CSV table of C-alpha atoms in Angstrom, one decimal:
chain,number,residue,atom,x,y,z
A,1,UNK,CA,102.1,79.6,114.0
A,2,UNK,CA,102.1,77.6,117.5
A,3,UNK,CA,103.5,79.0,120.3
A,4,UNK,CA,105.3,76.0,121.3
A,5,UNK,CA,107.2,75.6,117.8
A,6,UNK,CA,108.4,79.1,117.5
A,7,UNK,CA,112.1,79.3,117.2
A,8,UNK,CA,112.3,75.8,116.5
A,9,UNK,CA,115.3,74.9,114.3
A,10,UNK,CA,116.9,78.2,115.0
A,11,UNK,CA,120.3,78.5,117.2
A,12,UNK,CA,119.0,78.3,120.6
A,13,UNK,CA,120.0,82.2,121.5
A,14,UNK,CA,118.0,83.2,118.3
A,15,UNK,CA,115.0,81.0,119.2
A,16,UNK,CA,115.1,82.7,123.0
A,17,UNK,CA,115.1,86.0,121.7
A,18,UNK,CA,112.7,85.6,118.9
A,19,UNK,CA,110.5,83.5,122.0
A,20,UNK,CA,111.1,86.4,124.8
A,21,UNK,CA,109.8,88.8,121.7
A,22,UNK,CA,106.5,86.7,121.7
A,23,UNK,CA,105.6,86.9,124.5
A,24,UNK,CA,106.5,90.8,125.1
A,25,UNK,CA,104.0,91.8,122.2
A,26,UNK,CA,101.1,89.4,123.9
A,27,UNK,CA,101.8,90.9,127.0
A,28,UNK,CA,102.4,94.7,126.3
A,29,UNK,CA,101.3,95.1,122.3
A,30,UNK,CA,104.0,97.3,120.2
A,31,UNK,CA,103.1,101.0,121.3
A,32,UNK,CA,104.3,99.7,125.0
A,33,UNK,CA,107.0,97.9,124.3
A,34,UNK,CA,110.4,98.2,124.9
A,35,UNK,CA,113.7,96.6,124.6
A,36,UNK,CA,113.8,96.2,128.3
A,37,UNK,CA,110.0,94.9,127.9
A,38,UNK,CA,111.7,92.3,126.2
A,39,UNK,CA,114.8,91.9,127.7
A,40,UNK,CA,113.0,91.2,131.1
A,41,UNK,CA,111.1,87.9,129.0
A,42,UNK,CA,114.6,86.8,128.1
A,43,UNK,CA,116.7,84.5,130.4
A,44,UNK,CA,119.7,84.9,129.2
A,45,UNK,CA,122.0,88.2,129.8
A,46,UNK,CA,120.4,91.1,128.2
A,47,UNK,CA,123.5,92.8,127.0
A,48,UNK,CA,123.7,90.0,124.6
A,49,UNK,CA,120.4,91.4,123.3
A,50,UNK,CA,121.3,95.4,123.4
A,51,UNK,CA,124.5,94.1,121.7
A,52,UNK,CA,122.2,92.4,118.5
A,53,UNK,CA,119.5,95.1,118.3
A,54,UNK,CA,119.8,99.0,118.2
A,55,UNK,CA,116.3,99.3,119.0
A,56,UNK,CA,112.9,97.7,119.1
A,57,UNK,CA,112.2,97.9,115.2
A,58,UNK,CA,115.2,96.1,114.3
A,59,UNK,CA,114.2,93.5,116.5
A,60,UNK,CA,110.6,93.5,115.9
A,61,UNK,CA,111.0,93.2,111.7
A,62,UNK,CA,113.7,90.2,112.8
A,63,UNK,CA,110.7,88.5,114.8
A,64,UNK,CA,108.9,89.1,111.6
A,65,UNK,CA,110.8,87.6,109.3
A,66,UNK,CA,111.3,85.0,111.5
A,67,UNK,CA,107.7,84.2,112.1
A,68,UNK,CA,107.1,84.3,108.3
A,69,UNK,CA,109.9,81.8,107.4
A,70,UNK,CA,108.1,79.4,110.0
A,71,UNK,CA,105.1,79.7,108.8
A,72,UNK,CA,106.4,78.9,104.8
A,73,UNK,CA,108.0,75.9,106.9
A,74,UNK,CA,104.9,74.4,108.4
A,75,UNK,CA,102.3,75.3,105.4
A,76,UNK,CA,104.6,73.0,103.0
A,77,UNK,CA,104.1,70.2,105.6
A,78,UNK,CA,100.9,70.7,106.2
A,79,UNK,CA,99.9,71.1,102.2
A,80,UNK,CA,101.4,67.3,101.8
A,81,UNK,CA,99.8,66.1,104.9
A,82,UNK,CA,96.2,67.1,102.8
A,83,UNK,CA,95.5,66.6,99.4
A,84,UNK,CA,92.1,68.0,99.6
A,85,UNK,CA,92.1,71.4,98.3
A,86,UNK,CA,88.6,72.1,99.9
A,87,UNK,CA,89.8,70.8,103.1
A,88,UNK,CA,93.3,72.7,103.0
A,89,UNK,CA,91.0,76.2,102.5
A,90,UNK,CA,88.7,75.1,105.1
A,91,UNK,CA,91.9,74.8,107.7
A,92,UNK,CA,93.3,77.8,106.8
A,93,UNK,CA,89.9,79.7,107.3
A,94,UNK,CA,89.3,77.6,110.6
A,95,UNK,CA,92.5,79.0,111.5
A,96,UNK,CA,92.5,82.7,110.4
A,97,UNK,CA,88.4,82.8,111.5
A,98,UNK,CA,88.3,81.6,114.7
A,99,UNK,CA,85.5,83.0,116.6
A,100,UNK,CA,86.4,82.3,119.5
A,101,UNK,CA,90.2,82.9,120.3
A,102,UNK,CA,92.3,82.2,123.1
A,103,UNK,CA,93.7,85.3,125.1
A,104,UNK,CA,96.9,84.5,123.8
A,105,UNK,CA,95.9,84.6,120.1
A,106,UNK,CA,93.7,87.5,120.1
A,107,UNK,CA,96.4,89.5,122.1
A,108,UNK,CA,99.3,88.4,119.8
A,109,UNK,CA,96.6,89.1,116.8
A,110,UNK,CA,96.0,93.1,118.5
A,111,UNK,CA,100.6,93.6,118.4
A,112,UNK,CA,100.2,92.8,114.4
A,113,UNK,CA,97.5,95.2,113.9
A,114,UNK,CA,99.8,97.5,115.5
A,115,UNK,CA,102.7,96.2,113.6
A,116,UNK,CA,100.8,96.7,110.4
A,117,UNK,CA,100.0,100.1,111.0
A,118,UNK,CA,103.7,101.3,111.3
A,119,UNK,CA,103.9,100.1,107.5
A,120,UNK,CA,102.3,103.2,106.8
A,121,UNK,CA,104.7,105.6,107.5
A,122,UNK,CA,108.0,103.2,107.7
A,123,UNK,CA,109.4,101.4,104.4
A,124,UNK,CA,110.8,98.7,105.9
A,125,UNK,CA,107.7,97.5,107.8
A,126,UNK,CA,106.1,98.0,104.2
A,127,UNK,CA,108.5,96.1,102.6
A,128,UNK,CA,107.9,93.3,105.5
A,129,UNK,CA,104.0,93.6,104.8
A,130,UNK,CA,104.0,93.6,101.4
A,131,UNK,CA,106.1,90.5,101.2
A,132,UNK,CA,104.0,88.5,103.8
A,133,UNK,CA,101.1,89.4,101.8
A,134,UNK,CA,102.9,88.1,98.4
A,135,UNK,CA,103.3,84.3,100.9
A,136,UNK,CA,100.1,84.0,102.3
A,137,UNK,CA,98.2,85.1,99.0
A,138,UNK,CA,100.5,82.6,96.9
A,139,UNK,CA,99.6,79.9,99.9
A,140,UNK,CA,96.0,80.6,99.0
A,141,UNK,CA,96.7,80.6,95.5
A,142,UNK,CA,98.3,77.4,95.1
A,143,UNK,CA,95.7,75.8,97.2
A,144,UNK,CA,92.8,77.2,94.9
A,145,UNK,CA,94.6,76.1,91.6
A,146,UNK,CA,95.2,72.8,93.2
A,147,UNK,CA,91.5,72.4,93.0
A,148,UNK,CA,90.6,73.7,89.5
A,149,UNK,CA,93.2,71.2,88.4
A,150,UNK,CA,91.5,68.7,90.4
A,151,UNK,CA,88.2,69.8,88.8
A,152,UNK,CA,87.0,70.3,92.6
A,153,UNK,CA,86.4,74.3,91.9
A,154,UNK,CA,85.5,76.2,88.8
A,155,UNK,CA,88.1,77.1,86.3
A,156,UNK,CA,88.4,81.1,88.1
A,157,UNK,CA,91.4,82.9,88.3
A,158,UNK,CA,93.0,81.6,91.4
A,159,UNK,CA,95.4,84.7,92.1
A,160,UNK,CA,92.1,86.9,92.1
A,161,UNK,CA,90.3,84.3,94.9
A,162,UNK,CA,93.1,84.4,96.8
A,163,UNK,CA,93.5,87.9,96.9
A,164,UNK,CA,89.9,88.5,97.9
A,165,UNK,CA,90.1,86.0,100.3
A,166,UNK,CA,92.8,87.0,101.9
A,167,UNK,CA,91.8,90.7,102.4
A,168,UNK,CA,88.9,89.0,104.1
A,169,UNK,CA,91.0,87.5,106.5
A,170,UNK,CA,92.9,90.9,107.3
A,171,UNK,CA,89.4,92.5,107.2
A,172,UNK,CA,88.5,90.6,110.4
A,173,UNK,CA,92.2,90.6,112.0
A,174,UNK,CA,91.9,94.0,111.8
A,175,UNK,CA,88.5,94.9,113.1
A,176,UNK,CA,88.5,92.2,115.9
A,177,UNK,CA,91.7,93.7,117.3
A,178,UNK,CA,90.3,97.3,117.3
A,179,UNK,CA,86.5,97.1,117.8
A,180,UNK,CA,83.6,95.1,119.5
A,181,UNK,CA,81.0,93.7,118.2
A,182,UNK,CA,82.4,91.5,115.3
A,183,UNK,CA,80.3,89.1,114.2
A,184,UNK,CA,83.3,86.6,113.1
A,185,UNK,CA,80.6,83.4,112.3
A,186,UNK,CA,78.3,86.0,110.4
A,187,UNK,CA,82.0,86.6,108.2
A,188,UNK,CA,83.0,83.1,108.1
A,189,UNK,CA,79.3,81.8,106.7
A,190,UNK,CA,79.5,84.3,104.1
A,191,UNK,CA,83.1,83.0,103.4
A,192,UNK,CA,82.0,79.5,102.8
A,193,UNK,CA,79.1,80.7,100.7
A,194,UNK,CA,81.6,82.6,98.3
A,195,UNK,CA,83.3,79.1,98.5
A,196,UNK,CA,80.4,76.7,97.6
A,197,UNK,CA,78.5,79.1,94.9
A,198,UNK,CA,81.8,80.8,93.2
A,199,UNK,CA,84.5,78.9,93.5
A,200,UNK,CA,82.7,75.1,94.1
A,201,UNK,CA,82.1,73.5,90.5
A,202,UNK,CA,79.2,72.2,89.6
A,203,UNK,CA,78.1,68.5,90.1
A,204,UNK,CA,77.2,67.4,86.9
B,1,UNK,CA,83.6,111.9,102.7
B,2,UNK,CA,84.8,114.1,100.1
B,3,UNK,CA,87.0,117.2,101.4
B,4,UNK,CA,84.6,120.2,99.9
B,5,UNK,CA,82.3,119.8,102.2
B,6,UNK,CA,84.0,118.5,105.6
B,7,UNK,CA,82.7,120.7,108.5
B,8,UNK,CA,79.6,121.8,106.8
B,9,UNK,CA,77.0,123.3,109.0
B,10,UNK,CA,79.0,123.8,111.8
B,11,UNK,CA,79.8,126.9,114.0
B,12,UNK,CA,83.0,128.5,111.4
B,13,UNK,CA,85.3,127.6,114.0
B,14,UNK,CA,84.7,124.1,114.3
B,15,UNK,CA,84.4,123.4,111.0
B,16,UNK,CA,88.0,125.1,110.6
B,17,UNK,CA,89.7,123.4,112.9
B,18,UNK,CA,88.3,120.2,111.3
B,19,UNK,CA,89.3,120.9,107.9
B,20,UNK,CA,92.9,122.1,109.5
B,21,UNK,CA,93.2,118.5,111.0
B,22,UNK,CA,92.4,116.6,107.7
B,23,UNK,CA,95.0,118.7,105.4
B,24,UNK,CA,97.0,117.9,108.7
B,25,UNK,CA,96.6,114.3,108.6
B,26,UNK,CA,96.7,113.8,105.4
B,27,UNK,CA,100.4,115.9,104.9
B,28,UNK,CA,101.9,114.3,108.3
B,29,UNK,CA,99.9,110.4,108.9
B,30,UNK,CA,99.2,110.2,112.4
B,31,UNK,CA,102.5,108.9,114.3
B,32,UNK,CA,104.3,112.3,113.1
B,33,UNK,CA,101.1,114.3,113.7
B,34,UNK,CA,101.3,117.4,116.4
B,35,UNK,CA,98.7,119.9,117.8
B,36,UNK,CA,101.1,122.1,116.5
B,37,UNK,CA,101.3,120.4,112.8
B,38,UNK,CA,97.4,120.9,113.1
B,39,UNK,CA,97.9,124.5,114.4
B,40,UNK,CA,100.1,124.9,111.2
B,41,UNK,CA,97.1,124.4,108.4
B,42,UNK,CA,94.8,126.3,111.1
B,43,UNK,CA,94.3,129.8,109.9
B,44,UNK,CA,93.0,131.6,113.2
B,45,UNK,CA,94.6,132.0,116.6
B,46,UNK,CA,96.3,129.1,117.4
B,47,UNK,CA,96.2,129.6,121.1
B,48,UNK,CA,92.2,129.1,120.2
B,49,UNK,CA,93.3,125.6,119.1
B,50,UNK,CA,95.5,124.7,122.3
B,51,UNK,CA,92.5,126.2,124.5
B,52,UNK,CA,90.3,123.8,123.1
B,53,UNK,CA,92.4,120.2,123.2
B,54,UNK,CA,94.9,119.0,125.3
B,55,UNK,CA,96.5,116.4,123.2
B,56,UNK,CA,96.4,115.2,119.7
B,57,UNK,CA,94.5,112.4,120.4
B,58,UNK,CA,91.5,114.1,122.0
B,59,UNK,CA,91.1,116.4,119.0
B,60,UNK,CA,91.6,113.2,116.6
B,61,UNK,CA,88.6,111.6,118.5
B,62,UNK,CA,87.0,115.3,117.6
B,63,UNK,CA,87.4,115.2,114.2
B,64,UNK,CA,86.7,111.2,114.3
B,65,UNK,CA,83.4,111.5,115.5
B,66,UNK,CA,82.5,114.8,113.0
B,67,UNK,CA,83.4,112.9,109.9
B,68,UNK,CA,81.1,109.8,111.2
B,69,UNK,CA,78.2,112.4,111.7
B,70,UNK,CA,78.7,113.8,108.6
B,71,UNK,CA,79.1,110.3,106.6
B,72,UNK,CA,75.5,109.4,108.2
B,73,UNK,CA,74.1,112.9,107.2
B,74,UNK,CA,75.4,112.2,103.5
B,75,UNK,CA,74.5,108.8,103.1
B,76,UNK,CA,70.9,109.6,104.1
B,77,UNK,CA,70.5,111.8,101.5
B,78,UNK,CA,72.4,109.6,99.0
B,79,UNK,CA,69.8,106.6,99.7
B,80,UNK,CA,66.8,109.0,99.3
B,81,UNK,CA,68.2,109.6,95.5
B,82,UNK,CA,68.3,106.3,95.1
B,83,UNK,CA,65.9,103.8,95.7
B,84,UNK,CA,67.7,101.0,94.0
B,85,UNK,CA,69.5,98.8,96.5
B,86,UNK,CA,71.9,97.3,93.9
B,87,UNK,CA,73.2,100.4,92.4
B,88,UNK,CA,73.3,102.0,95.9
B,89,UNK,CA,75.9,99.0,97.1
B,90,UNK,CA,77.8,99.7,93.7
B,91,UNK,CA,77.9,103.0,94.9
B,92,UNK,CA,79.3,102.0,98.0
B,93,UNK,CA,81.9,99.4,96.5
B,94,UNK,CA,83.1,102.2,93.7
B,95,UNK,CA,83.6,104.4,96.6
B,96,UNK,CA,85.6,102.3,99.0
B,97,UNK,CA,87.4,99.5,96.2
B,98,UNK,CA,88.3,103.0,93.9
B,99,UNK,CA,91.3,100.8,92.8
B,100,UNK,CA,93.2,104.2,91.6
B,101,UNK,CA,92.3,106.2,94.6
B,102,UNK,CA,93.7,110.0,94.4
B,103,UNK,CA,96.9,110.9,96.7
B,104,UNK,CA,94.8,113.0,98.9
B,105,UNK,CA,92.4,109.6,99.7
B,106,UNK,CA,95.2,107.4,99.7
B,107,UNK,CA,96.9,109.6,102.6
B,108,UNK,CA,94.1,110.1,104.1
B,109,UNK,CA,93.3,106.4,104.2
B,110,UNK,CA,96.9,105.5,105.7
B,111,UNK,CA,96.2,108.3,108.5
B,112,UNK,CA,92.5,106.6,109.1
B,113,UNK,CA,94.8,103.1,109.4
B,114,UNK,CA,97.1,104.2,111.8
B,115,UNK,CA,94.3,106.1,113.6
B,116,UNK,CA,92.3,102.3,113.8
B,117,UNK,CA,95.6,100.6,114.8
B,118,UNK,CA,95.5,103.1,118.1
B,119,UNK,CA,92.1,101.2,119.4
B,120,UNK,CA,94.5,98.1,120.1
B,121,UNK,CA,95.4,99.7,123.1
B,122,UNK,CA,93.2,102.8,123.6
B,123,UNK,CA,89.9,102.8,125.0
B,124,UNK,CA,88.7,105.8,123.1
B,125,UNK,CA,89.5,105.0,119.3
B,126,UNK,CA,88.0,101.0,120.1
B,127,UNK,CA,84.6,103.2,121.3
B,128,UNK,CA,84.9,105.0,118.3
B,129,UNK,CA,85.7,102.4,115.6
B,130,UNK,CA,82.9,100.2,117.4
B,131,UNK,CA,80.4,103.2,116.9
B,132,UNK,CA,82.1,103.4,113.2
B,133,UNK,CA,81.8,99.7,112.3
B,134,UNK,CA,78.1,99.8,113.6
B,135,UNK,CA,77.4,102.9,111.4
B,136,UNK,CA,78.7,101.3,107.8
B,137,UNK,CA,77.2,97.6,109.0
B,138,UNK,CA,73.7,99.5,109.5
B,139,UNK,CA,73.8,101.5,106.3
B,140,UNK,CA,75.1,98.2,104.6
B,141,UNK,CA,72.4,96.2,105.8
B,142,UNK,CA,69.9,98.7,105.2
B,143,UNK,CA,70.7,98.9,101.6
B,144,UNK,CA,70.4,94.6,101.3
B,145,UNK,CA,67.1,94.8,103.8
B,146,UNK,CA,65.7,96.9,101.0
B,147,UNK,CA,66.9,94.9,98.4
B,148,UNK,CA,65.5,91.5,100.0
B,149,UNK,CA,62.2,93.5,100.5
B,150,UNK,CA,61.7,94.6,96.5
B,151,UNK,CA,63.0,91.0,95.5
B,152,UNK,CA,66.0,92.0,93.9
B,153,UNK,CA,68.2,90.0,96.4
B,154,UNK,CA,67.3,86.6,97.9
B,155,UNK,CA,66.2,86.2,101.4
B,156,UNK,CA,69.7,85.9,103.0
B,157,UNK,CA,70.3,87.6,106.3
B,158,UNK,CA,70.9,91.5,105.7
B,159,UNK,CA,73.3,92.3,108.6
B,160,UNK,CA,75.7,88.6,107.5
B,161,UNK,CA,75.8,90.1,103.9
B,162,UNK,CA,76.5,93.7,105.5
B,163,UNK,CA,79.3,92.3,107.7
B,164,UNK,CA,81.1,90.4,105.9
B,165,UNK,CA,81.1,93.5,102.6
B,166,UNK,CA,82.7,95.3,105.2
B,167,UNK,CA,85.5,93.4,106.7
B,168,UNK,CA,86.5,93.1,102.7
B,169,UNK,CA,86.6,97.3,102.5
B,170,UNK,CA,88.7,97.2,105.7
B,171,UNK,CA,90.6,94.6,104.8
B,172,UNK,CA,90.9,96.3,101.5
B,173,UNK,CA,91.7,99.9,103.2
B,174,UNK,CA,94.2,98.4,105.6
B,175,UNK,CA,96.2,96.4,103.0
B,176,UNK,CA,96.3,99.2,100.2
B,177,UNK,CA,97.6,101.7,103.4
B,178,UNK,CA,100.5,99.1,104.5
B,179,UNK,CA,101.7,97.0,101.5
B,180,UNK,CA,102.1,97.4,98.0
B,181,UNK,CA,100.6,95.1,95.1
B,182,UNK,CA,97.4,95.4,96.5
B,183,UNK,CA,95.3,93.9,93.0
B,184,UNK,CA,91.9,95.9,94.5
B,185,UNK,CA,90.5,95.2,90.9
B,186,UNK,CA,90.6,91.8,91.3
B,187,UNK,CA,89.5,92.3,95.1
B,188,UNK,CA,86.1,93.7,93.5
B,189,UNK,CA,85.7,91.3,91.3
B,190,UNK,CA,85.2,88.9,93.4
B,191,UNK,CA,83.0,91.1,95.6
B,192,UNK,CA,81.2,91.6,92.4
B,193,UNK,CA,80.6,87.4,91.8
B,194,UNK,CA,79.7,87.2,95.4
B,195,UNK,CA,77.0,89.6,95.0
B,196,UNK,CA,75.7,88.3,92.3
B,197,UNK,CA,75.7,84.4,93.2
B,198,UNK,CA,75.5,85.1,96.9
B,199,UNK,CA,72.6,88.1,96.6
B,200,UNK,CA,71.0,88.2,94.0
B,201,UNK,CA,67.7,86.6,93.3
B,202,UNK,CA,67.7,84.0,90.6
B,203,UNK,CA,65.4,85.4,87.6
B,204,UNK,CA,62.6,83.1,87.3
C-alpha cells in the first residue's frame, strides 16, 4: 500500500488517524510507541483520539484492518488493469522483494515484524494475521489459477504455490527487518527459477 | 535442538540455568517472561541466577548464543554420518517443515519468534540473529556445495540455493508461530519440486 492513498475513501477523521498511525510506527516501531506517539502525528485534538481508542492495540489492529481492506481495494484494480498472470506475479514479487527499499518502506516493514510477533501470545493479533494471510495467499492464488486456466503455468495446485510463495515473502520481511546480511536478489532469483521450472508450462 | 541434551558439556551451572530458561520460555513466550519466571524452573539458589544477569534480555542473548553453539556442534557430527547431500537437506527440511510439530517445539518456536521480532529495535538480538542467519546459510550451503561437487545437484550457486531454503523455514516458523491454517505440507511440497527441478542434476 502507498503512503499517499492510505485512508483514502475513509471519513476524513478516520483517514487522519489511521495516517498519524503510519507514520508513528515508521518513526518509533511498535515496542516504542505510544498513544501520545501518535497523538503528537495527529493534527486534530487528541482527546478525540483517547476518546476512540483505550489503548494502542485497539488502535493498532484498527490500522490493520484498515490497511488490509485497502490493499483488497487496490489488488482488484490492479488484477483488471493486467491480464497477464506471469506479469501480475512478477509485480507482486517486484513489490514484496524489493532489494533495495526506501527508509520509509523498510521502517514501516521492521513495525509489522513487530506487529506479527505479538500474534504469538495475543488472540486478536492472531486472528488479524491469520486472516491477512487467508487475503494475500487467495491474491496469490487466484493469480496462479488464472494462469493454469490460461495454459501459461502447469496444471499445479494453485493454493499450494501460493502458500509457498507467500511464506517466502514473509521469510524475507522477516529476516530483512531483524538481521543484516540478506541477500534479497540471491531470494528473488531463486523465486523466479521456482517460477519458470515448476510452475511455467512447457512450450510445446 | 532437541531438549535432552541442551547445556551439554557445560560447567553444571550453566547448563542449568540454560535448561531453566528453555522450560521457561517455552511455559511463559517471551513478552510475559521474567528473571524470576526463569528463577522459578531454576533448581539452585536463585540469588546465583540474579548475580549473574541483570535483565531478561541479557540472559536471553546467553542462552541465544549457547543453543547456536550447540546447533553447530550437532550438525557437524550429523553431516560426518552422512555423506549424502540430498538426504542431509531432507533432514534439515523434516526437521524445520515437521508439519505436526509437538507442543513443546511449537512453544518454543513462538518464544524463538518473539525473541527475532526484538532485533527490530535491539542492537543485540539483530547481532545475534545475523550470526544465526549466517550459521544455517553456511551449513545450508555447505550441504548443496557438496552436492554440486559429487554431481548430484547441478552447478547452481550454493549460497542462492542456501538462502533462499532458509527464508522459506523462517517464513515457515514465523507464520506457523503467529497465524493459524498454516498448510506446512503443502509448503514442503513445493520446497520438495524446487529441489528437485531447481537442484537436482538431470540423469543423463
Amino acid at each position: 500500500m502507498d503512503s499517499l492513498n492510505r485512508g483514502e475513501g475513509k471519513p476524513d477523521t478516520e483517514a487522519d488517524i489511521m495516517e498519524a498511525t503510519y507514520r508513528a510506527l515508521c518513526k518509533h516501531g511498535y515496542s516504542d510507541l505510544t498513544i501520545q506517539r501518535i497523538g503528537d502525528e495527529f493534527e486534530k485534538s487528541k482527546s478525540l483520539l483517547y476518546h476512540h481508542y483505550e489503548g494502542k492495540d485497539e488502535l493498532l489492529l484498527d490500522f490493520l484492518s484498515s490497511m488490509l481492506e485497502e490493499f483488497e481495494q487496490g489488488f482488484e484494480c490492479c488484477k483488471s488493469d493486467s491480464n497477464h498472470p506471469e506479469k501480475s506475479l512478477a509485480t507482486v514479487l517486484d513489490h514484496s522483494l524489493d532489494p533495495v527499499p526506501d527508509e520509509e518502506h523498510f521502517d514501516f516493514g521492521q513495525a509489522m515484524v513487530e506487529l506479527r510477533a505479538q500474534a504469538a501470545h495475543d488472540m486478536d493479533y492472531q486472528e488479524y494475521f491469520t486472516k491477512s494471510d487467508a487475503v494475500f495467499c487467495n491474491q496469490l492464488t487466484s493469480i496462479v489459477a488464472d494462469g493454469v486456466t490460461d495454459g501459461i503455468f502447469r496444471d499445479v495446485d494453485p493454493a499450494c504455490a501460493a502458500e509457498h510463495i507467500h511464506t517466502i515473502i514473509v521469510g524475507t520481511m522477516t529476516r530483512r527487518a531483524t538481521a543484516d546480511d540478506v541477500d534479497v536478489e540471491a531470494i528473488r532469483n531463486e523465486v523466479d527459477e521456482y517460477v519458470t521450472r515448476r510452475l511455467k508450462a512447457v512450450e510445446s
